[in-house]
XYZ file of C-alpha atoms in Angstrom:
566
model
C -21.909 24.565 -5.183
C -19.160 25.288 -7.690
C -18.439 23.685 -11.033
C -14.957 23.477 -12.572
C -14.333 25.243 -15.904
C -11.399 25.435 -18.307
C -10.878 28.783 -20.016
C -8.692 31.773 -21.008
C -6.183 29.359 -22.663
C -4.809 28.409 -19.235
C -5.781 25.788 -16.675
C -7.958 27.718 -14.248
C -9.487 26.815 -10.912
C -12.566 28.797 -12.030
C -16.043 28.169 -10.695
C -19.537 29.352 -11.548
C -21.965 30.191 -8.783
C -24.841 27.730 -8.843
C -27.927 28.008 -6.617
C -29.705 24.795 -5.660
C -33.354 24.716 -6.646
C -35.679 21.905 -7.612
C -34.559 20.906 -11.102
C -38.135 20.499 -12.332
C -38.698 24.236 -12.087
C -36.078 24.896 -14.735
C -37.229 22.520 -17.433
C -38.852 24.013 -20.566
C -40.088 27.507 -21.088
C -42.868 29.694 -19.759
C -43.723 31.455 -16.507
C -42.410 28.648 -14.261
C -38.991 28.781 -15.906
C -38.881 32.584 -15.751
C -39.927 32.541 -12.093
C -37.187 30.031 -11.268
C -34.553 31.973 -13.159
C -35.540 35.127 -11.318
C -35.188 33.356 -7.961
C -31.768 32.025 -9.013
C -30.610 35.537 -9.945
C -31.967 37.019 -6.706
C -30.254 34.317 -4.614
C -26.967 34.787 -6.443
C -27.151 38.560 -6.032
C -27.745 38.201 -2.306
C -24.528 36.157 -1.824
C -22.183 37.642 -4.451
C -23.648 41.127 -5.111
C -23.492 40.236 -8.818
C -26.513 40.196 -11.131
C -24.849 38.310 -13.993
C -25.885 34.659 -14.344
C -22.197 33.671 -14.429
C -19.926 34.545 -11.515
C -16.297 33.364 -11.649
C -14.203 32.242 -8.656
C -10.457 31.514 -8.691
C -8.856 29.760 -5.702
C -12.069 30.458 -3.740
C -11.727 34.195 -4.495
C -14.644 35.897 -6.253
C -13.595 37.612 -9.496
C -16.967 38.538 -10.968
C -18.770 38.171 -14.269
C -17.241 37.444 -17.687
C -16.217 41.055 -18.267
C -14.443 41.333 -14.922
C -12.776 37.955 -15.445
C -11.383 38.984 -18.823
C -10.093 42.228 -17.323
C -8.383 40.328 -14.482
C -6.779 38.023 -17.024
C -5.401 40.923 -19.090
C -4.001 42.520 -15.932
C -2.269 39.281 -14.923
C -4.273 38.853 -11.725
C -5.596 35.420 -12.727
C -2.104 34.044 -13.276
C -0.974 35.247 -9.856
C -3.947 33.624 -8.170
C -3.327 30.356 -9.973
C 0.315 30.265 -8.896
C -0.776 30.155 -5.256
C -0.565 26.790 -3.478
C 1.414 25.142 -6.243
C -0.945 25.865 -9.141
C 0.976 26.934 -12.215
C -0.363 28.307 -15.489
C -0.750 25.693 -18.192
C 0.856 26.917 -21.416
C -0.866 24.340 -23.600
C -3.067 21.286 -23.479
C -1.422 18.043 -22.353
C -1.573 14.538 -23.768
C -2.894 13.238 -20.437
C -4.327 14.541 -17.211
C -2.342 11.975 -15.230
C 0.560 9.691 -16.096
C 1.364 6.927 -13.621
C 4.933 5.629 -13.766
C 4.833 2.093 -12.396
C 2.210 -0.615 -12.882
C 2.296 -2.131 -9.412
C -0.539 -2.331 -6.914
C -0.436 1.343 -5.925
C -0.066 2.704 -9.439
C -2.842 0.520 -10.828
C -5.177 1.380 -7.948
C -4.691 5.074 -8.639
C -5.094 4.701 -12.387
C -8.158 2.474 -12.319
C -9.989 4.496 -9.681
C -9.012 7.874 -11.036
C -12.135 8.288 -13.171
C -14.778 7.676 -10.526
C -16.506 10.008 -8.100
C -16.981 8.678 -4.550
C -19.724 10.080 -2.345
C -18.268 12.134 0.478
C -19.946 14.017 3.328
C -22.180 16.956 2.572
C -21.150 16.864 -1.089
C -22.889 13.501 -1.581
C -26.075 14.937 -3.059
C -25.985 14.767 -6.827
C -22.475 13.357 -7.099
C -23.648 10.359 -9.081
C -25.008 12.644 -11.762
C -21.839 14.737 -11.743
C -19.375 11.819 -11.857
C -18.597 12.374 -15.546
C -16.795 15.641 -14.876
C -14.116 13.719 -12.935
C -13.236 11.407 -15.810
C -9.621 12.013 -16.717
C -7.317 10.855 -19.452
C -4.814 8.505 -17.808
C -1.742 6.573 -18.909
C 0.201 3.844 -17.085
C 3.835 3.191 -17.964
C 5.275 -0.067 -16.664
C 8.512 -1.831 -17.535
C 10.349 -4.622 -15.696
C 14.122 -4.682 -15.968
C 15.132 -8.388 -16.004
C 17.176 -9.673 -13.065
C 20.841 -10.616 -13.643
C 19.598 -14.188 -14.191
C 16.970 -13.018 -16.674
C 13.803 -13.240 -14.589
C 11.014 -10.917 -15.644
C 7.232 -10.716 -15.301
C 4.029 -9.032 -16.403
C 1.828 -6.163 -15.262
C 1.036 -5.978 -11.554
C 4.271 -5.131 -9.758
C 6.193 -6.877 -7.002
C 3.276 -8.032 -4.846
C 1.501 -9.952 -7.578
C 4.515 -11.353 -9.403
C 7.399 -11.790 -6.960
C 5.978 -10.873 -3.560
C 2.798 -11.312 -1.557
C 0.928 -13.646 -3.910
C 3.564 -16.312 -4.701
C 4.975 -16.015 -1.162
C 1.602 -16.751 0.468
C 0.938 -19.640 -1.929
C 4.314 -21.249 -1.213
C 3.791 -20.636 2.505
C 0.524 -22.538 2.123
C 2.394 -25.392 0.445
C 4.633 -25.613 3.526
C 1.625 -25.518 5.880
C 0.075 -28.428 3.994
C 3.235 -30.425 4.670
C 2.837 -29.762 8.398
C -0.857 -30.655 8.168
C 0.068 -34.016 6.660
C 2.246 -34.741 9.680
C -0.508 -33.669 12.087
C -3.144 -35.707 10.256
C -1.829 -39.057 11.537
C -2.720 -38.030 15.091
C -6.238 -37.254 13.871
C -6.637 -40.779 12.483
C -5.496 -40.409 8.879
C -3.484 -43.386 7.686
C -1.231 -43.487 4.621
C 1.772 -45.670 3.949
C 3.299 -44.186 0.827
C 6.178 -41.739 1.187
C 5.045 -38.131 0.767
C 7.268 -35.987 -1.434
C 7.072 -32.438 -2.689
C 7.487 -31.542 -6.373
C 8.927 -28.056 -6.832
C 8.079 -27.811 -10.526
C 4.425 -28.740 -10.000
C 4.116 -26.010 -7.373
C 5.871 -23.263 -9.340
C 3.941 -24.052 -12.507
C 0.618 -23.771 -10.680
C 1.691 -20.558 -8.946
C 2.922 -18.958 -12.172
C -0.256 -19.939 -14.021
C -2.319 -18.155 -11.404
C -0.077 -15.087 -11.544
C -0.411 -15.058 -15.334
C -4.187 -14.869 -14.975
C -3.797 -11.871 -12.680
C -1.477 -10.128 -15.174
C -4.078 -10.532 -17.892
C -6.847 -9.361 -15.581
C -5.026 -6.106 -14.853
C -4.622 -5.354 -18.547
C -8.313 -5.998 -19.141
C -9.265 -3.790 -16.200
C -7.186 -0.885 -17.543
C -8.790 -1.241 -20.946
C -12.273 -1.278 -19.416
C -11.453 1.906 -17.503
C -10.148 3.543 -20.714
C -6.667 3.824 -19.206
C -3.843 3.763 -21.747
C -1.187 1.175 -20.890
C 2.286 1.016 -22.396
C 4.905 -1.578 -21.547
C 7.622 1.055 -21.605
C 10.246 2.566 -19.303
C 9.181 6.032 -18.131
C 11.769 8.747 -17.597
C 11.326 12.478 -17.020
C 13.039 14.611 -19.652
C 11.601 18.025 -18.794
C 8.718 19.800 -17.032
C 5.464 17.895 -17.479
C 7.191 15.569 -19.994
C 8.300 11.939 -19.918
C 10.048 9.701 -22.402
C 8.619 6.186 -22.712
C 11.032 3.602 -24.151
C 9.762 0.119 -25.020
C 11.761 -3.136 -25.092
C 12.700 -2.535 -28.743
C 14.287 0.782 -27.842
C 11.582 2.880 -29.505
C 11.000 6.077 -27.522
C 8.003 8.417 -27.418
C 7.390 11.650 -25.546
C 4.225 12.248 -23.531
C 3.043 15.234 -21.514
C 0.677 15.379 -18.555
C -0.715 17.888 -16.098
C 0.186 15.624 -13.173
C 2.413 12.604 -12.586
C 2.355 9.827 -10.020
C 5.587 7.947 -9.292
C 4.880 4.378 -8.163
C 8.022 2.565 -9.286
C 8.547 0.435 -6.180
C 11.805 -1.261 -5.214
C 14.081 -4.076 -6.387
C 16.333 -6.405 -4.350
C 19.749 -5.144 -3.312
C 22.901 -7.120 -4.132
C 26.022 -7.525 -2.003
C 28.346 -5.674 -4.322
C 30.981 -8.395 -4.271
C 32.391 -10.531 -7.104
C 29.963 -13.250 -8.172
C 26.892 -11.962 -6.332
C 24.840 -11.454 -9.494
C 26.173 -14.515 -11.291
C 25.802 -17.099 -8.532
C 23.113 -15.735 -6.198
C 19.374 -15.423 -6.608
C 16.917 -12.986 -5.051
C 13.213 -13.128 -4.335
C 12.751 -11.807 -7.885
C 14.080 -15.182 -9.135
C 12.921 -17.652 -6.493
C 9.209 -17.897 -7.246
C 9.743 -18.849 -10.881
C 12.954 -20.822 -10.401
C 12.844 -23.738 -12.887
C 14.456 -26.167 -10.427
C 14.349 -26.873 -6.700
C 17.013 -24.685 -5.027
C 18.094 -27.465 -2.640
C 20.351 -26.606 0.297
C 20.045 -22.834 0.648
C 21.770 -20.007 2.480
C 19.488 -17.009 2.989
C 21.488 -13.822 3.497
C 19.452 -11.261 5.450
C 16.879 -11.168 8.243
C 14.085 -9.040 6.762
C 10.552 -10.366 6.545
C 11.279 -11.427 2.953
C 14.300 -13.407 4.156
C 12.492 -15.127 7.010
C 9.365 -15.861 4.974
C 11.399 -17.468 2.179
C 13.540 -19.390 4.640
C 10.374 -20.577 6.379
C 8.574 -22.029 3.393
C 11.749 -23.515 1.895
C 12.355 -25.352 5.151
C 8.701 -26.328 5.273
C 9.121 -27.981 1.880
C 11.869 -30.134 3.349
C 15.000 -28.203 2.291
C 18.104 -27.585 4.393
C 18.011 -23.840 5.115
C 20.375 -21.520 6.959
C 19.794 -17.820 7.622
C 22.781 -15.485 7.856
C 21.933 -12.523 10.095
C 23.995 -9.353 10.325
C 22.389 -7.921 13.475
C 18.700 -8.289 14.384
C 15.656 -10.047 12.965
C 12.828 -8.079 11.350
C 14.239 -4.590 11.751
C 11.384 -2.123 12.207
C 9.070 -4.707 13.774
C 8.441 -5.366 17.460
C 11.637 -7.067 18.639
C 9.917 -9.102 21.332
C 7.855 -10.756 18.588
C 10.810 -10.997 16.194
C 12.955 -12.898 18.692
C 10.134 -15.350 19.394
C 9.859 -15.998 15.648
C 13.588 -16.677 15.459
C 13.415 -19.113 18.359
C 10.506 -20.965 16.769
C 12.288 -21.240 13.417
C 15.442 -22.594 15.058
C 13.410 -25.171 16.995
C 11.901 -26.276 13.690
C 15.205 -26.996 12.003
C 16.233 -23.684 10.416
C 19.853 -22.856 11.137
C 21.011 -19.346 11.987
C 24.609 -18.402 11.178
C 26.150 -21.842 10.947
C 29.240 -22.755 8.900
C 28.516 -24.989 5.938
C 28.817 -25.063 2.154
C 25.555 -23.933 0.507
C 24.383 -25.020 -2.924
C 22.267 -21.930 -3.497
C 22.459 -18.453 -1.975
C 19.279 -16.381 -1.698
C 19.946 -12.690 -1.153
C 17.385 -10.836 0.933
C 19.452 -8.030 2.396
C 17.062 -5.238 1.523
C 15.600 -3.429 -1.451
C 16.513 -0.241 -3.299
C 14.031 2.358 -4.489
C 13.712 2.553 -8.282
C 14.094 6.329 -8.446
C 17.641 7.102 -9.549
C 17.212 6.412 -13.261
C 13.858 7.987 -14.079
C 15.039 11.557 -14.628
C 13.894 13.075 -11.339
C 16.927 15.359 -11.358
C 15.752 16.856 -14.647
C 12.516 18.094 -13.100
C 13.908 18.948 -9.671
C 12.317 16.214 -7.541
C 14.331 15.776 -4.352
C 15.308 12.299 -3.148
C 17.269 10.983 -0.198
C 20.690 10.570 -1.763
C 21.565 7.627 0.487
C 18.403 5.559 0.074
C 16.837 6.923 -3.106
C 13.579 7.420 -1.199
C 11.354 10.387 -2.014
C 10.254 12.776 0.759
C 6.593 13.822 0.408
C 4.119 15.850 2.435
C 1.029 14.365 4.077
C -0.732 14.387 0.694
C 1.979 12.348 -1.102
C 3.137 15.485 -2.963
C 6.838 15.894 -3.752
C 8.665 19.222 -3.719
C 7.571 19.620 -7.354
C 3.834 20.438 -7.045
C 2.608 18.497 -10.067
C 4.503 15.290 -9.189
C 3.273 12.867 -6.537
C 4.656 9.566 -5.223
C 3.267 6.532 -3.390
C 4.368 3.116 -2.208
C 7.716 1.665 -1.195
C 9.691 4.579 -2.629
C 8.432 7.024 0.017
C 10.777 8.106 2.774
C 9.840 7.014 6.322
C 6.635 5.254 5.213
C 5.516 1.636 5.485
C 6.532 -0.580 2.560
C 3.294 -2.519 2.183
C 1.109 -3.222 -0.836
C -2.245 -2.301 0.779
C -0.755 0.978 1.981
C 0.282 1.886 -1.570
C -3.193 0.955 -2.820
C -4.916 3.047 -0.164
C -2.599 6.003 -0.715
C -3.179 5.868 -4.473
C -6.942 5.740 -4.167
C -7.135 8.560 -1.637
C -4.741 10.687 -3.673
C -6.825 10.646 -6.840
C -9.988 11.290 -4.862
C -8.384 14.411 -3.417
C -7.078 15.509 -6.810
C -10.233 14.946 -8.837
C -13.229 14.412 -6.563
C -12.848 17.059 -3.874
C -12.119 14.584 -1.069
C -9.951 15.447 1.926
C -9.114 12.051 3.489
C -5.415 11.265 3.831
C -3.647 7.939 4.188
C -3.102 6.692 7.749
C 0.439 5.347 7.986
C 0.197 4.326 11.685
C -2.841 2.098 12.224
C -1.854 -0.291 9.459
C -2.341 -4.058 9.847
C 0.237 -6.382 8.359
C 1.374 -9.995 8.599
C 4.745 -11.687 8.268
C 4.160 -15.178 6.866
C 6.935 -16.948 8.717
C 6.308 -20.580 9.859
C 4.793 -19.069 13.005
C 2.778 -16.235 11.457
C 3.091 -12.739 12.937
C 0.283 -10.187 12.708
C 0.675 -6.587 13.853
C -1.178 -3.280 13.808
C -0.100 0.073 15.209
C 3.004 0.727 17.279
C 5.701 -1.743 18.227
C 6.525 -1.829 21.930
C 9.834 -0.051 21.321
C 8.236 2.740 19.292
C 5.407 3.165 21.803
C 7.893 3.587 24.657
C 9.858 6.103 22.604
C 6.776 8.117 21.623
C 4.652 8.020 24.788
C 7.112 7.117 27.546
C 7.389 3.773 29.345
C 5.390 5.058 32.307
C 2.470 5.965 30.025
C 1.950 2.601 28.331
C 0.655 -0.689 29.642
C 1.419 -3.969 27.903
C -0.963 -6.907 28.357
C 0.218 -10.288 27.090
C -0.222 -14.045 27.180
C 0.866 -17.258 25.508
C -1.822 -19.495 24.031
C -2.102 -22.976 22.567
C -4.270 -23.400 19.441
C -6.753 -26.227 19.888
C -5.689 -27.677 16.521
C -2.170 -28.155 17.897
C -3.159 -29.941 21.104
C -3.931 -33.348 19.594
C -0.577 -33.529 17.716
C 0.950 -32.268 21.003
C 3.171 -29.728 19.322
C 4.385 -26.205 20.007
C 2.715 -25.505 23.339
C 3.259 -21.946 24.600
C 4.830 -20.790 21.355
C 1.897 -18.676 20.213
C 1.742 -15.261 21.827
C -0.657 -12.317 22.085
C 0.192 -8.769 23.130
C -1.563 -5.410 23.170
C -0.020 -2.034 23.985
C -2.271 0.546 25.654
C -1.919 4.298 26.143
C -2.674 4.870 29.841
C -3.165 8.601 29.327
C -5.867 7.991 26.696
C -8.276 5.715 28.581
C -6.035 2.732 27.801
C -6.675 3.081 24.089
C -5.011 0.226 22.211
C -2.134 1.639 20.161
C -0.351 -1.622 19.360
C -1.646 -5.098 18.531
C 0.599 -8.134 18.054
C -0.085 -11.838 17.614
C 2.024 -14.925 16.842
C 0.044 -17.933 15.719
C -1.848 -19.647 12.915
C -3.975 -17.417 10.697
C -2.418 -14.314 12.271
C -3.385 -12.202 9.273
C -7.058 -13.124 9.527
C -7.028 -12.270 13.233
C -5.231 -8.965 12.784
C -7.415 -7.711 9.942
C -10.541 -7.873 12.105
C -9.016 -6.154 15.115
C -7.465 -3.473 12.891
C -10.907 -2.006 12.131
C -11.667 -1.727 15.842
C -8.280 -0.149 16.555
C -8.924 2.364 13.766
C -12.129 3.289 15.603
C -10.279 3.894 18.903
C -10.669 0.524 20.649
C -9.878 0.633 24.384
C -8.846 -2.140 26.763
C -12.193 -1.839 28.569
C -14.101 -2.324 25.319
C -11.943 -5.312 24.430
C -12.583 -6.856 27.862
C -16.343 -6.411 27.416
C -16.285 -8.221 24.062
C -17.587 -11.795 24.088
C -15.007 -14.190 22.661
C -15.648 -16.979 20.176
C -14.721 -20.364 21.634
C -12.486 -22.147 20.808
C -10.491 -19.891 18.467
C -7.077 -18.245 18.738
C -8.424 -14.670 18.626
C -10.412 -15.358 21.798
C -7.260 -14.779 23.856
C -7.480 -11.031 23.237
C -10.777 -10.798 25.149
C -9.212 -12.308 28.283
C -5.814 -10.593 28.554
C -5.221 -9.636 32.190
C -1.504 -9.993 32.928
C 0.657 -6.908 32.403
C 4.245 -7.201 31.293
C 5.498 -4.960 34.070
C 3.930 -7.293 36.679
C 6.225 -10.153 35.672
C 3.473 -12.695 36.346
C 3.414 -16.104 34.640
C 1.683 -16.192 31.232
C 2.197 -19.847 30.254
C -0.927 -21.763 29.273
C -1.699 -25.400 30.135
C -4.492 -25.891 27.573
C -6.755 -24.159 25.098
C-alpha cells in the first residue's frame, strides 16, 4: 500500500499513502470521480489523521504532508531516519543502481533477474502492473586472469567454463566407455579396437561452452544490463575502477554492489608448480591428452577429474594428504575411494608422472579488488567474506554471494539461488532467504555420490548421537546385473531426527544417476519429509531410487545390509 519515491535531493525510503478502490471509479471527471476522491480522502484521514492527498512515510514512520516533510528535511530529521538500518544519505545520483563484480552463475543470475517483480504472498495483487518500478540500471564487470599456462575463457564463470559443465560432459565420456564394455554382455558385437580421441572430445566440449558464453552476453543485452569485460576494483565509497585487457580504466559509481568473484585453484607454492603443473582451469581445454597423471588433492574436483581421466583409459594416481572429500559424509567418501581403487585408480603410490594435476583447493578472489579501501572485512587466512543471513557484508551497501562467502556451501546453484533471492529482497519487497542446509549436490566420481542435508558426522555433532537414527542399505542396479559387475557397491543412507518425528535431515546415495535421484528427494526433504512418509511412498520398480522406500535396517543395529539381487 506504499509506493517508493525519490526526492529532497537524497535517496529516501519515502512512501505515499494509497487507498485501494476500484480503479474504474477514478477514471475521467464528473461526480463519480469526485465521489471516489472523497472516499479516498476520508479513508486516508481515518488511518493517518491527515487530510492531504499525499502523506509521506520514511522507514515506516509517518512524517506527514509535503509541508511537514520539507520541515523535517530542513531540521535534519529525514537524514537521521534514513541512516537507520544501514541506509545512508545519497549525496548525488549514481551511474548504476547495482554493479555486479563477477560474471559467474551467481552474478549473472542476480543481474539478469534484478529487473523483474515476482509475485509474493499478499502483495501479489497488482504486482504485474507495478513491475516497471523495480527496473534498475545494472552493470556486470567480469574479467578472467589467465592461468600460468595461459588458459582463459569467456563470460559465465567457473561452472560453465572450467567446472560443472565440462566436468559432467567428460564424466559422460567415461561412462560411455564403461557402457561399451557392458554392451557385449547385452549382445552387442564389434571386433574393431575402441579408442578414445582426446582432441575430438575437448573440441566438442569447448564448442558447446562457447555457445553458452555467447548466450549469456545476449541475455544480458536483452535485459538491458551493461556488460564490460573489465577487472573491477573498489577505489572509494560507492566507486569502482574497471580496467579492460588493454589497461584502459574507467570509474563507475553505484548505490549498491554485489561481489560474486568466485575462486581460483590454489598452487603448491614450490619451485616449478606453475610451470610444470596444470589445474582444473587448464584441463578441460588442454590441447593434448595428459597421459599418465598424478592428481594432487582429494577434493571433489580432484576425485572427479581422476575418475573421468581413468575412465578414458589413462593411468591415474591420486595423492591424498589426509581424508577424501573433506566436508562430505566420510562414510560415503571412503566407499567412493574403495570403488575407485578397485577400478584401477592408484592412491599414494610411488611412480614417475608425466603430468601433474593440482586440485588442492581454491582461493577466494577477494584480496585484489580493493575491499580494504571501502572497509569490507574478510577472513585474513582464507580471503572469505563474512556476511549476515541476507548476504550483506559489514559495509551496508555491499553484498556478496557464492564461493567467496565464509562458512557457506561452494556450489553453483546455491550462488544462483542466493543472487536471485537477494535482488528480490532489495528491489521487490520479498523476504525469502537462501537455505544453506537443505541443499542437494552430486559428486560426479565414477560411482556418483548424491547428498542433501546433513552428513552423519555433522548430524551427530548438532543433534547428538542418541537423537538420530540412520537407515541404510546396499543395492545392485538392475543394469549392472547382466554384466555381473560391482554388486553391493551402491549404497543408500538416510539420517533421521528422532526428536522431530523422524524427520529426514540427511540423504545420501552412491550409484548411477545419483544427481537425478537426489534432486527429486531434495524437494520432499525441503517440505519436511519424515521416515513414515517415505515408507508409505510407493516405489517405482525396478529403479535405483526405489531402495529409499524400503529402508528398514538401522546402522546402530549392526544387521546385514548386503543385497543378493535387484
